[in-house]
Amino acid sequence: VSTQSTWGDRFRAAAPRLPGLRVLRQDPKECLFSFVCSQNNNVRRISSMVERLCTRYGKFIADVDGKRWHAFPSVAALADADEAELRDLGFGYRARYIVTAAREVLAFDKEIGGDWLGSLRDPAIPDLEAVAALQRLTGVGRKVADCAALFSLDRAGLVPVDTHVWRIAREHMGAGAPAALTPTAYARVHHLFDAALGPRCGWAHTVLFAAELHAAPAEKASRKRTKTAAKTPAQVKRARKV
C-alpha cells in the first residue's frame, strides 16, 4: 500500500486499531448471495438474514451445545426456493433477486459446462470485465459486484463504494460533493483510492471502512453534542418539553 500523501497517514493510524481484521478469500457463491442480502441493510440484519437462509435451505452440519449449524445453501437450493416463503422470512424485495440470480448462475454454469462464478477468478480476465459479468445477474449492481469480486474473486484493486466510503472520499480525498453517487462519481472514487493506496487499494479500503464504522458512533455522538451546545438554553428547554 502506498503511504504517500496524508491518506497514507490515515491508513497507518487506522490499521493498528484493527489487529484482527482480515480480508477473506470467500466462496464466490456464498459471498455473492450474502451481498445481495446486504442491499439497503445494516450488519446485524444482514447477519440474521444469512443465518435464516442457511437454517432454512442449507445442509445440516452438526448440533453444538444445543445450537444447530447449517452450511450455506447451494445455488440449486436457492434457485428452488419459493419467493413468497423468502418474503415471509424477512427478505422483502431481495427474495426475487436471490431466486432469479441463482437460476441465472445455474444457466451460466450449464452454458460453460462448469463453475461460472469460480471461472471469474481467472487473472486473465480484467477486473472490470469480471464486475460486468456479475452485473448480468438480477439484483447485482456495481457495489454488490465490486464486493463479491473483492472478497471472493481475488480482485484486490476494486473499491466498493457505499455511503461510508463516499463520505470518506468527499471529506478527505477531494471527490467533490455532487448530490448523488453517479456512475461517474463512483469511478472517480475508485481512481482516488487507487492513486492514494496503490493496486491493492481494495484491501486497504477494507481497513479504512472498518475504522470508519468503528468511529461512526463516536462521531455521531460528538455531532449531537455540538448541535446541542449550539442551541440557546430556551431552545433546549422547548426541545425537552416536546
CSV table of C-alpha atoms in Angstrom, one decimal:
chain,number,residue,atom,x,y,z
A,1,VAL,CA,0.0,0.0,0.0
A,2,SER,CA,1.4,3.4,-1.0
A,3,THR,CA,2.0,5.7,2.1
A,4,GLN,CA,2.5,8.8,0.1
A,5,SER,CA,0.2,11.7,0.9
A,6,THR,CA,-1.9,12.2,4.1
A,7,TRP,CA,-4.1,9.3,3.1
A,8,GLY,CA,-1.2,7.0,3.8
A,9,ASP,CA,-1.1,8.6,7.3
A,10,ARG,CA,-4.8,7.8,7.8
A,11,PHE,CA,-4.2,4.1,6.8
A,12,ARG,CA,-1.2,3.8,9.2
A,13,ALA,CA,-3.3,5.3,12.0
A,14,ALA,CA,-6.2,3.0,11.4
A,15,ALA,CA,-4.5,-0.3,10.8
A,16,PRO,CA,-3.1,-0.8,14.4
A,17,ARG,CA,-6.5,-0.3,15.9
A,18,LEU,CA,-7.9,-3.3,14.0
A,19,PRO,CA,-5.3,-6.0,14.5
A,20,GLY,CA,-7.8,-8.9,13.9
A,21,LEU,CA,-9.2,-7.5,10.7
A,22,ARG,CA,-8.7,-9.9,7.7
A,23,VAL,CA,-9.9,-9.9,4.1
A,24,LEU,CA,-11.0,-13.5,3.5
A,25,ARG,CA,-11.0,-15.4,0.2
A,26,GLN,CA,-14.6,-16.4,0.5
A,27,ASP,CA,-16.5,-18.9,-1.6
A,28,PRO,CA,-17.9,-16.9,-4.6
A,29,LYS,CA,-21.4,-18.2,-4.3
A,30,GLU,CA,-21.8,-17.6,-0.5
A,31,CYS,CA,-20.2,-14.2,-0.9
A,32,LEU,CA,-22.3,-13.1,-3.8
A,33,PHE,CA,-25.7,-14.1,-2.3
A,34,SER,CA,-24.7,-12.7,1.1
A,35,PHE,CA,-24.1,-9.3,-0.5
A,36,VAL,CA,-27.3,-9.5,-2.4
A,37,CYS,CA,-28.9,-9.6,1.1
A,38,SER,CA,-26.8,-6.6,2.2
A,39,GLN,CA,-28.6,-4.0,-0.1
A,40,ASN,CA,-30.1,-1.2,2.0
A,41,ASN,CA,-29.4,-3.1,5.2
A,42,ASN,CA,-27.2,-3.0,8.3
A,43,VAL,CA,-24.7,-5.5,9.5
A,44,ARG,CA,-26.8,-7.0,12.3
A,45,ARG,CA,-29.8,-7.6,10.0
A,46,ILE,CA,-27.6,-8.9,7.2
A,47,SER,CA,-26.1,-11.5,9.6
A,48,SER,CA,-29.6,-12.5,10.7
A,49,MET,CA,-30.8,-12.9,7.1
A,50,VAL,CA,-27.9,-15.0,6.1
A,51,GLU,CA,-28.4,-17.2,9.2
A,52,ARG,CA,-32.1,-17.7,8.2
A,53,LEU,CA,-31.1,-18.5,4.7
A,54,CYS,CA,-28.7,-21.2,6.0
A,55,THR,CA,-31.2,-22.6,8.5
A,56,ARG,CA,-34.0,-22.9,6.0
A,57,TYR,CA,-32.1,-24.0,2.9
A,58,GLY,CA,-28.7,-25.2,3.9
A,59,LYS,CA,-27.5,-28.7,4.7
A,60,PHE,CA,-27.4,-29.6,8.4
A,61,ILE,CA,-23.8,-29.8,9.7
A,62,ALA,CA,-23.9,-30.5,13.5
A,63,ASP,CA,-25.5,-29.7,16.8
A,64,VAL,CA,-23.0,-27.9,19.0
A,65,ASP,CA,-24.0,-27.1,22.6
A,66,GLY,CA,-27.7,-27.1,21.7
A,67,LYS,CA,-27.3,-25.0,18.6
A,68,ARG,CA,-27.9,-26.4,15.2
A,69,TRP,CA,-25.5,-25.4,12.5
A,70,HIS,CA,-26.2,-25.4,8.7
A,71,ALA,CA,-24.0,-24.9,5.7
A,72,PHE,CA,-24.7,-22.0,3.3
A,73,PRO,CA,-27.3,-23.2,0.7
A,74,SER,CA,-26.2,-24.5,-2.7
A,75,VAL,CA,-27.1,-22.4,-5.7
A,76,ALA,CA,-29.6,-25.1,-6.7
A,77,ALA,CA,-31.3,-24.9,-3.3
A,78,LEU,CA,-31.7,-21.1,-3.7
A,79,ALA,CA,-32.9,-21.5,-7.3
A,80,ASP,CA,-35.7,-23.8,-6.0
A,81,ALA,CA,-36.6,-21.5,-3.1
A,82,ASP,CA,-40.1,-20.0,-3.0
A,83,GLU,CA,-40.1,-16.2,-3.3
A,84,ALA,CA,-43.2,-15.9,-1.0
A,85,GLU,CA,-41.5,-18.0,1.7
A,86,LEU,CA,-38.4,-15.8,1.5
A,87,ARG,CA,-40.5,-12.8,1.9
A,88,ASP,CA,-42.2,-14.3,4.9
A,89,LEU,CA,-38.6,-14.9,6.3
A,90,GLY,CA,-38.0,-11.2,6.0
A,91,PHE,CA,-36.1,-10.8,2.8
A,92,GLY,CA,-38.5,-8.4,1.2
A,93,TYR,CA,-37.8,-7.4,-2.4
A,94,ARG,CA,-34.5,-9.3,-2.2
A,95,ALA,CA,-36.4,-12.5,-2.4
A,96,ARG,CA,-36.9,-12.2,-6.1
A,97,TYR,CA,-33.2,-11.2,-6.6
A,98,ILE,CA,-32.0,-14.3,-4.7
A,99,VAL,CA,-34.1,-16.8,-6.6
A,100,THR,CA,-33.7,-15.3,-10.0
A,101,ALA,CA,-30.0,-14.7,-9.7
A,102,ALA,CA,-29.5,-18.3,-8.5
A,103,ARG,CA,-31.3,-19.6,-11.6
A,104,GLU,CA,-29.2,-17.3,-13.8
A,105,VAL,CA,-26.0,-18.7,-12.2
A,106,LEU,CA,-27.1,-22.2,-12.9
A,107,ALA,CA,-27.8,-21.3,-16.5
A,108,PHE,CA,-24.3,-19.8,-16.9
A,109,ASP,CA,-22.8,-22.9,-15.3
A,110,LYS,CA,-24.6,-25.0,-17.9
A,111,GLU,CA,-23.5,-22.6,-20.7
A,112,ILE,CA,-19.8,-23.0,-19.9
A,113,GLY,CA,-20.0,-26.6,-18.6
A,114,GLY,CA,-18.5,-25.7,-15.2
A,115,ASP,CA,-18.4,-23.3,-12.3
A,116,TRP,CA,-19.2,-19.9,-13.9
A,117,LEU,CA,-18.6,-17.8,-10.7
A,118,GLY,CA,-15.4,-19.6,-10.0
A,119,SER,CA,-14.2,-19.0,-13.5
A,120,LEU,CA,-14.2,-15.3,-12.9
A,121,ARG,CA,-11.2,-15.7,-10.7
A,122,ASP,CA,-9.1,-16.2,-13.8
A,123,PRO,CA,-6.4,-13.5,-13.6
A,124,ALA,CA,-6.5,-13.2,-17.4
A,125,ILE,CA,-9.9,-11.6,-17.0
A,126,PRO,CA,-9.6,-7.8,-16.3
A,127,ASP,CA,-11.2,-6.6,-13.1
A,128,LEU,CA,-13.9,-4.5,-14.7
A,129,GLU,CA,-14.8,-7.4,-17.1
A,130,ALA,CA,-15.4,-9.7,-14.1
A,131,VAL,CA,-17.5,-7.0,-12.5
A,132,ALA,CA,-19.5,-6.5,-15.7
A,133,ALA,CA,-20.1,-10.3,-15.8
A,134,LEU,CA,-21.5,-10.2,-12.3
A,135,GLN,CA,-23.8,-7.3,-13.1
A,136,ARG,CA,-25.5,-9.5,-15.7
A,137,LEU,CA,-27.3,-11.2,-12.7
A,138,THR,CA,-30.6,-9.8,-11.5
A,139,GLY,CA,-30.2,-7.7,-8.4
A,140,VAL,CA,-26.5,-7.2,-8.7
A,141,GLY,CA,-25.4,-3.6,-9.2
A,142,ARG,CA,-21.9,-2.1,-9.3
A,143,LYS,CA,-21.4,-2.1,-5.5
A,144,VAL,CA,-22.6,-5.7,-4.9
A,145,ALA,CA,-20.5,-6.8,-7.9
A,146,ASP,CA,-17.4,-5.0,-6.5
A,147,CYS,CA,-17.9,-6.5,-3.1
A,148,ALA,CA,-18.2,-10.1,-4.5
A,149,ALA,CA,-15.2,-9.6,-6.7
A,150,LEU,CA,-13.0,-8.1,-4.0
A,151,PHE,CA,-13.9,-10.6,-1.3
A,152,SER,CA,-14.1,-13.8,-3.3
A,153,LEU,CA,-12.7,-13.4,-6.8
A,154,ASP,CA,-9.1,-12.2,-6.0
A,155,ARG,CA,-9.8,-8.6,-7.2
A,156,ALA,CA,-7.8,-6.7,-4.6
A,157,GLY,CA,-7.8,-3.5,-6.6
A,158,LEU,CA,-11.6,-3.0,-6.6
A,159,VAL,CA,-13.2,-0.5,-4.2
A,160,PRO,CA,-16.9,-1.0,-3.3
A,161,VAL,CA,-18.4,2.5,-2.7
A,162,ASP,CA,-21.2,2.8,-0.3
A,163,THR,CA,-22.3,5.8,1.8
A,164,HIS,CA,-19.4,5.5,4.2
A,165,VAL,CA,-16.8,5.2,1.5
A,166,TRP,CA,-18.5,8.0,-0.4
A,167,ARG,CA,-18.3,10.3,2.7
A,168,ILE,CA,-14.6,9.4,3.2
A,169,ALA,CA,-13.8,10.3,-0.4
A,170,ARG,CA,-15.8,13.6,-0.3
A,171,GLU,CA,-14.4,14.8,3.0
A,172,HIS,CA,-10.8,13.6,2.8
A,173,MET,CA,-9.9,12.8,-0.8
A,174,GLY,CA,-11.2,15.7,-2.8
A,175,ALA,CA,-14.0,13.7,-4.6
A,176,GLY,CA,-16.3,16.8,-4.6
A,177,ALA,CA,-19.8,16.9,-3.3
A,178,PRO,CA,-22.4,16.1,-6.1
A,179,ALA,CA,-25.9,15.4,-5.0
A,180,ALA,CA,-25.8,11.7,-5.8
A,181,LEU,CA,-23.3,8.9,-6.2
A,182,THR,CA,-23.4,8.8,-10.0
A,183,PRO,CA,-21.5,6.2,-12.1
A,184,THR,CA,-19.0,8.9,-13.0
A,185,ALA,CA,-18.6,9.8,-9.3
A,186,TYR,CA,-18.2,6.1,-8.4
A,187,ALA,CA,-15.4,5.7,-10.9
A,188,ARG,CA,-13.7,8.9,-9.6
A,189,VAL,CA,-13.7,7.5,-6.0
A,190,HIS,CA,-12.1,4.3,-7.3
A,191,HIS,CA,-9.4,6.3,-9.1
A,192,LEU,CA,-8.7,8.4,-6.0
A,193,PHE,CA,-8.3,5.2,-3.8
A,194,ASP,CA,-6.1,3.6,-6.5
A,195,ALA,CA,-3.9,6.8,-6.7
A,196,ALA,CA,-3.6,7.1,-2.9
A,197,LEU,CA,-3.3,3.4,-1.9
A,198,GLY,CA,-2.0,1.5,-4.9
A,199,PRO,CA,-3.0,-1.7,-6.7
A,200,ARG,CA,-4.3,-3.4,-3.5
A,201,CYS,CA,-6.4,-0.4,-2.7
A,202,GLY,CA,-9.5,-2.6,-2.3
A,203,TRP,CA,-7.8,-4.4,0.6
A,204,ALA,CA,-6.7,-1.1,2.1
A,205,HIS,CA,-10.2,0.3,1.7
A,206,THR,CA,-11.5,-2.5,3.9
A,207,VAL,CA,-9.3,-1.3,6.8
A,208,LEU,CA,-10.4,2.3,6.3
A,209,PHE,CA,-14.0,1.2,6.0
A,210,ALA,CA,-13.9,-0.8,9.3
A,211,ALA,CA,-12.2,2.2,11.0
A,212,GLU,CA,-15.0,4.4,9.7
A,213,LEU,CA,-17.7,2.1,11.1
A,214,HIS,CA,-15.9,2.0,14.5
A,215,ALA,CA,-15.6,5.7,14.6
A,216,ALA,CA,-19.2,6.4,13.4
A,217,PRO,CA,-21.0,6.1,16.8
A,218,ALA,CA,-18.5,8.4,18.5
A,219,GLU,CA,-18.6,10.9,15.7
A,220,LYS,CA,-22.4,10.8,15.7
A,221,ALA,CA,-22.5,11.5,19.4
A,222,SER,CA,-20.0,14.3,19.0
A,223,ARG,CA,-22.1,15.9,16.3
A,224,LYS,CA,-25.1,15.6,18.5
A,225,ARG,CA,-23.3,17.3,21.4
A,226,THR,CA,-22.0,20.1,19.1
A,227,LYS,CA,-25.5,20.7,17.8
A,228,THR,CA,-27.0,20.8,21.3
A,229,ALA,CA,-24.2,23.1,22.5
A,230,ALA,CA,-25.1,25.5,19.7
A,231,LYS,CA,-28.7,25.9,20.9
A,232,THR,CA,-29.7,28.6,23.3
A,233,PRO,CA,-31.0,27.5,26.8
A,234,ALA,CA,-34.5,28.4,25.7
A,235,GLN,CA,-34.3,26.2,22.6
A,236,VAL,CA,-33.1,23.3,24.7
A,237,LYS,CA,-35.9,23.8,27.2
A,238,ARG,CA,-38.5,23.8,24.4
A,239,ALA,CA,-37.0,20.7,22.8
A,240,ARG,CA,-37.2,18.8,26.1
A,241,LYS,CA,-40.9,19.7,26.5
A,242,VAL,CA,-41.6,18.3,23.1
